[in-house]
PDB file of C-alpha atoms in Angstrom:
ATOM      1  CA  MET A 292      -1.337 -74.222 -96.974  1.00  0.00           C
ATOM      2  CA  LEU A 293      -1.883 -70.761 -95.525  1.00  0.00           C
ATOM      3  CA  ALA A 294      -0.459 -69.737 -92.206  1.00  0.00           C
ATOM      4  CA  TYR A 295      -1.942 -66.975 -90.133  1.00  0.00           C
ATOM      5  CA  SER A 296      -0.214 -65.183 -87.344  1.00  0.00           C
ATOM      6  CA  THR A 297      -2.035 -63.079 -84.823  1.00  0.00           C
ATOM      7  CA  PHE A 298      -0.305 -60.862 -82.337  1.00  0.00           C
ATOM      8  CA  PHE A 299      -1.910 -59.198 -79.365  1.00  0.00           C
ATOM      9  CA  SER A 300      -0.268 -56.595 -77.245  1.00  0.00           C
ATOM     10  CA  CYS A 301      -1.531 -55.346 -73.938  1.00  0.00           C
ATOM     11  CA  LYS A 302       0.004 -52.612 -71.932  1.00  0.00           C
ATOM     12  CA  LYS A 303      -0.796 -52.503 -68.259  1.00  0.00           C
ATOM     13  CA  LYS A 304      -0.809 -48.761 -67.941  1.00  0.00           C
ATOM     14  CA  ASP A 305      -1.948 -48.734 -64.339  1.00  0.00           C
ATOM     15  CA  ALA A 306       0.643 -51.276 -63.220  1.00  0.00           C
ATOM     16  CA  GLU A 307       3.499 -49.477 -64.983  1.00  0.00           C
ATOM     17  CA  ASN A 308       2.444 -46.006 -63.903  1.00  0.00           C
ATOM     18  CA  PRO A 309       0.459 -46.019 -60.665  1.00  0.00           C
ATOM     19  CA  ALA A 310       0.446 -42.201 -60.665  1.00  0.00           C
ATOM     20  CA  ALA A 311      -1.879 -42.388 -63.680  1.00  0.00           C
ATOM     21  CA  ASN A 312      -4.579 -43.384 -61.181  1.00  0.00           C
ATOM     22  CA  PHE A 313      -4.251 -40.141 -59.182  1.00  0.00           C
ATOM     23  CA  GLN A 314      -6.291 -37.703 -61.241  1.00  0.00           C
ATOM     24  CA  LEU A 315      -8.496 -34.682 -60.879  1.00  0.00           C
ATOM     25  CA  SER A 316     -12.112 -35.860 -61.075  1.00  0.00           C
ATOM     26  CA  SER A 317     -13.844 -32.481 -61.116  1.00  0.00           C
ATOM     27  CA  ILE A 318     -13.277 -28.845 -60.308  1.00  0.00           C
ATOM     28  CA  ARG A 319     -15.855 -26.130 -59.857  1.00  0.00           C
ATOM     29  CA  ILE A 320     -16.303 -22.642 -58.519  1.00  0.00           C
ATOM     30  CA  GLY A 321     -19.628 -22.399 -56.778  1.00  0.00           C
ATOM     31  CA  THR A 322     -21.986 -24.427 -58.946  1.00  0.00           C
ATOM     32  CA  THR A 323     -20.031 -23.786 -62.164  1.00  0.00           C
ATOM     33  CA  THR A 324     -17.884 -26.708 -63.304  1.00  0.00           C
ATOM     34  CA  LEU A 325     -14.643 -25.558 -64.918  1.00  0.00           C
ATOM     35  CA  ASN A 326     -13.596 -26.935 -68.295  1.00  0.00           C
ATOM     36  CA  THR A 327     -10.031 -28.225 -67.889  1.00  0.00           C
ATOM     37  CA  SER A 328      -9.162 -28.141 -71.586  1.00  0.00           C
ATOM     38  CA  ASP A 329     -10.868 -25.050 -73.067  1.00  0.00           C
ATOM     39  CA  ALA A 330     -10.818 -21.760 -71.159  1.00  0.00           C
ATOM     40  CA  SER A 331     -13.401 -20.220 -73.509  1.00  0.00           C
ATOM     41  CA  PHE A 332     -16.039 -22.195 -71.565  1.00  0.00           C
ATOM     42  CA  ASN A 333     -14.834 -20.772 -68.231  1.00  0.00           C
ATOM     43  CA  MET A 334     -16.510 -17.376 -68.479  1.00  0.00           C
ATOM     44  CA  ASN A 335     -18.797 -15.510 -66.067  1.00  0.00           C
ATOM     45  CA  ILE A 336     -17.455 -17.330 -63.033  1.00  0.00           C
ATOM     46  CA  PRO A 337     -18.796 -16.003 -59.699  1.00  0.00           C
ATOM     47  CA  VAL A 338     -16.479 -13.833 -57.611  1.00  0.00           C
ATOM     48  CA  ASP A 339     -17.700 -14.895 -54.160  1.00  0.00           C
ATOM     49  CA  GLN A 340     -17.735 -18.712 -54.258  1.00  0.00           C
ATOM     50  CA  LEU A 341     -15.439 -21.523 -53.122  1.00  0.00           C
ATOM     51  CA  ILE A 342     -13.141 -23.445 -55.446  1.00  0.00           C
ATOM     52  CA  VAL A 343     -13.913 -27.152 -54.970  1.00  0.00           C
ATOM     53  CA  ALA A 344     -11.706 -29.860 -56.498  1.00  0.00           C
ATOM     54  CA  THR A 345     -12.256 -33.615 -56.201  1.00  0.00           C
ATOM     55  CA  PHE A 346      -9.553 -36.204 -56.857  1.00  0.00           C
ATOM     56  CA  SER A 347      -9.512 -39.943 -57.434  1.00  0.00           C
ATOM     57  CA  GLU A 348      -7.512 -40.574 -54.229  1.00  0.00           C
ATOM     58  CA  ALA A 349      -7.100 -38.996 -50.824  1.00  0.00           C
ATOM     59  CA  LEU A 350      -4.752 -36.015 -50.825  1.00  0.00           C
ATOM     60  CA  ASP A 351      -1.462 -35.576 -48.998  1.00  0.00           C
ATOM     61  CA  ILE A 352      -2.528 -32.363 -47.290  1.00  0.00           C
ATOM     62  CA  SER A 353       1.004 -31.150 -46.594  1.00  0.00           C
ATOM     63  CA  SER A 354       1.883 -31.322 -50.306  1.00  0.00           C
ATOM     64  CA  LEU A 355      -1.371 -29.606 -51.316  1.00  0.00           C
ATOM     65  CA  LEU A 356      -0.535 -26.432 -49.418  1.00  0.00           C
ATOM     66  CA  ASN A 357       2.482 -25.889 -51.698  1.00  0.00           C
ATOM     67  CA  SER A 358       0.836 -27.134 -54.898  1.00  0.00           C
ATOM     68  CA  VAL A 359      -2.340 -25.099 -55.432  1.00  0.00           C
ATOM     69  CA  PHE A 360      -2.139 -21.474 -56.544  1.00  0.00           C
ATOM     70  CA  LEU A 361      -4.677 -18.930 -57.727  1.00  0.00           C
ATOM     71  CA  ILE A 362      -2.954 -16.202 -59.730  1.00  0.00           C
ATOM     72  CA  GLU A 363      -4.248 -12.867 -61.026  1.00  0.00           C
ATOM     73  CA  GLY A 364      -1.677 -11.127 -63.213  1.00  0.00           C
ATOM     74  CA  ASN A 365       1.559 -11.304 -61.201  1.00  0.00           C
ATOM     75  CA  ASP A 366      -0.193 -11.675 -57.843  1.00  0.00           C
ATOM     76  CA  THR A 367      -0.958 -14.865 -55.969  1.00  0.00           C
ATOM     77  CA  VAL A 368      -4.366 -14.783 -54.287  1.00  0.00           C
ATOM     78  CA  PRO A 369      -4.217 -16.131 -50.705  1.00  0.00           C
ATOM     79  CA  LEU A 370      -6.419 -19.189 -50.171  1.00  0.00           C
ATOM     80  CA  THR A 371      -7.764 -20.924 -47.067  1.00  0.00           C
ATOM     81  CA  PHE A 372      -8.218 -24.686 -47.507  1.00  0.00           C
ATOM     82  CA  SER A 373     -10.725 -27.166 -46.100  1.00  0.00           C
ATOM     83  CA  PHE A 374     -10.961 -30.891 -46.795  1.00  0.00           C
ATOM     84  CA  LEU A 375     -13.939 -33.169 -47.442  1.00  0.00           C
ATOM     85  CA  ASP A 376     -14.812 -36.696 -48.581  1.00  0.00           C
ATOM     86  CA  ALA A 377     -12.054 -38.467 -46.624  1.00  0.00           C
ATOM     87  CA  ASP A 378      -9.539 -35.902 -47.964  1.00  0.00           C
ATOM     88  CA  LYS A 379     -10.356 -36.626 -51.634  1.00  0.00           C
ATOM     89  CA  THR A 380     -11.810 -33.128 -52.029  1.00  0.00           C
ATOM     90  CA  PHE A 381     -10.486 -29.723 -51.097  1.00  0.00           C
ATOM     91  CA  SER A 382     -12.283 -26.426 -50.995  1.00  0.00           C
ATOM     92  CA  ALA A 383     -10.281 -23.243 -51.326  1.00  0.00           C
ATOM     93  CA  LYS A 384     -11.686 -19.922 -50.212  1.00  0.00           C
ATOM     94  CA  PRO A 385      -9.982 -16.745 -51.402  1.00  0.00           C
ATOM     95  CA  ASN A 386      -9.394 -14.351 -48.490  1.00  0.00           C
ATOM     96  CA  SER A 387     -11.537 -11.755 -50.306  1.00  0.00           C
ATOM     97  CA  ASN A 388     -13.895 -11.773 -53.274  1.00  0.00           C
ATOM     98  CA  LEU A 389     -12.251 -12.088 -56.663  1.00  0.00           C
ATOM     99  CA  LYS A 390     -12.196  -9.079 -58.981  1.00  0.00           C
ATOM    100  CA  ASN A 391     -14.984  -8.713 -61.520  1.00  0.00           C
ATOM    101  CA  LYS A 392     -14.278  -9.269 -65.237  1.00  0.00           C
ATOM    102  CA  THR A 393     -10.775 -10.528 -64.478  1.00  0.00           C
ATOM    103  CA  THR A 394      -8.921 -13.561 -65.813  1.00  0.00           C
ATOM    104  CA  TYR A 395      -7.388 -15.869 -63.227  1.00  0.00           C
ATOM    105  CA  LEU A 396      -5.045 -18.819 -63.529  1.00  0.00           C
ATOM    106  CA  LEU A 397      -5.635 -21.768 -61.204  1.00  0.00           C
ATOM    107  CA  GLU A 398      -2.581 -24.014 -61.007  1.00  0.00           C
ATOM    108  CA  ILE A 399      -2.416 -27.397 -59.354  1.00  0.00           C
ATOM    109  CA  ASN A 400       1.165 -28.397 -59.980  1.00  0.00           C
ATOM    110  CA  GLU A 401       2.999 -31.716 -60.109  1.00  0.00           C
ATOM    111  CA  THR A 402       4.255 -31.456 -56.518  1.00  0.00           C
ATOM    112  CA  LEU A 403       0.786 -32.536 -55.347  1.00  0.00           C
ATOM    113  CA  LYS A 404       0.819 -36.074 -53.969  1.00  0.00           C
ATOM    114  CA  SER A 405      -1.846 -38.508 -52.918  1.00  0.00           C
ATOM    115  CA  ALA A 406      -1.882 -39.855 -49.376  1.00  0.00           C
ATOM    116  CA  THR A 407      -0.270 -43.027 -50.765  1.00  0.00           C
ATOM    117  CA  GLY A 408       2.541 -41.054 -52.440  1.00  0.00           C
ATOM    118  CA  ASN A 409       1.292 -41.034 -56.044  1.00  0.00           C
ATOM    119  CA  SER A 410       2.119 -37.903 -58.040  1.00  0.00           C
ATOM    120  CA  PHE A 411      -0.356 -35.638 -59.786  1.00  0.00           C
ATOM    121  CA  PRO A 412       0.599 -34.677 -63.376  1.00  0.00           C
ATOM    122  CA  GLY A 413      -0.311 -31.013 -62.828  1.00  0.00           C
ATOM    123  CA  ILE A 414      -2.887 -28.778 -64.514  1.00  0.00           C
ATOM    124  CA  ILE A 415      -3.422 -25.097 -65.280  1.00  0.00           C
ATOM    125  CA  ILE A 416      -6.959 -23.775 -65.715  1.00  0.00           C
ATOM    126  CA  TYR A 417      -7.867 -20.265 -66.824  1.00  0.00           C
ATOM    127  CA  PHE A 418     -11.195 -18.654 -65.993  1.00  0.00           C
ATOM    128  CA  THR A 419     -12.740 -15.194 -66.197  1.00  0.00           C
ATOM    129  CA  THR A 420     -15.042 -13.788 -63.547  1.00  0.00           C
ATOM    130  CA  ILE A 421     -18.444 -12.266 -64.096  1.00  0.00           C
ATOM    131  CA  ASN A 422     -18.979  -8.609 -64.976  1.00  0.00           C
ATOM    132  CA  ALA A 423     -19.948  -6.348 -62.102  1.00  0.00           C
ATOM    133  CA  SER A 424     -23.600  -5.414 -61.923  1.00  0.00           C
ATOM    134  CA  LEU A 425     -25.046  -2.107 -60.877  1.00  0.00           C
ATOM    135  CA  LYS A 426     -28.173  -2.034 -58.776  1.00  0.00           C
ATOM    136  CA  ILE A 427     -29.921   1.183 -57.869  1.00  0.00           C
ATOM    137  CA  ASP A 428     -31.351   0.833 -54.380  1.00  0.00           C
ATOM    138  CA  SER A 429     -32.765   4.332 -54.071  1.00  0.00           C
ATOM    139  CA  LEU A 430     -33.201   7.417 -56.209  1.00  0.00           C
ATOM    140  CA  THR A 431     -34.704  10.609 -54.829  1.00  0.00           C
ATOM    141  CA  ALA A 432     -35.219  14.191 -55.927  1.00  0.00           C
ATOM    142  CA  ALA A 433     -36.700  16.868 -53.715  1.00  0.00           C
ATOM    143  CA  ARG A 434     -37.238  14.163 -51.087  1.00  0.00           C
ATOM    144  CA  LYS A 435     -39.437  12.186 -53.455  1.00  0.00           C
ATOM    145  CA  ASN A 436     -38.803   8.556 -54.346  1.00  0.00           C
ATOM    146  CA  LEU A 437     -38.260   8.279 -58.090  1.00  0.00           C
ATOM    147  CA  LEU A 438     -38.274   4.466 -58.091  1.00  0.00           C
ATOM    148  CA  VAL A 439     -42.038   4.157 -58.085  1.00  0.00           C
ATOM    149  CA  THR A 440     -44.353   2.999 -60.850  1.00  0.00           C
ATOM    150  CA  THR A 441     -46.565   6.086 -60.627  1.00  0.00           C
ATOM    151  CA  ARG A 442     -45.784   9.476 -62.084  1.00  0.00           C
ATOM    152  CA  VAL A 443     -43.757  11.730 -59.778  1.00  0.00           C
ATOM    153  CA  THR A 444     -44.935  15.336 -59.717  1.00  0.00           C
ATOM    154  CA  ASP A 445     -44.030  18.567 -57.986  1.00  0.00           C
ATOM    155  CA  VAL A 446     -40.278  18.202 -58.387  1.00  0.00           C
ATOM    156  CA  ASP A 447     -38.233  21.318 -59.022  1.00  0.00           C
ATOM    157  CA  ARG A 448     -36.351  20.895 -62.312  1.00  0.00           C
ATOM    158  CA  ASN A 449     -33.399  22.872 -60.964  1.00  0.00           C
TER     159      ASN A 449
END
């Protein structure tokens, strides 16, 4: 006679670690969603847009103010925060436009709490801003507009 034994094991992750429920759902700058695991995807980020982060639970706003940092080199960029979606989402506006073609570190550290007291595990995201562009608005010589589609004549070469 053969005997079979079957063992099942279940681990109630959520019951043992309620903080596992308090997670970052999405983060974007302007319309560009940031990749939280591979910074090589976070290139050409706009310099003049809000940072918008959405979480799985409402945020403890007082803990957020000491938990979110935007860092360029050794400098912390000042941010102004607003809250949306019943405090599940924050938007952070840098006090001035970010620098072009510059790598930034966005840190949301483990001191962030949900409104119910759950802890956030913390995350660091790197991104690089877009290159500056040069736009010529006007170009004149001898009081003649050189930004026309027709041939410009009677301009002194000196």
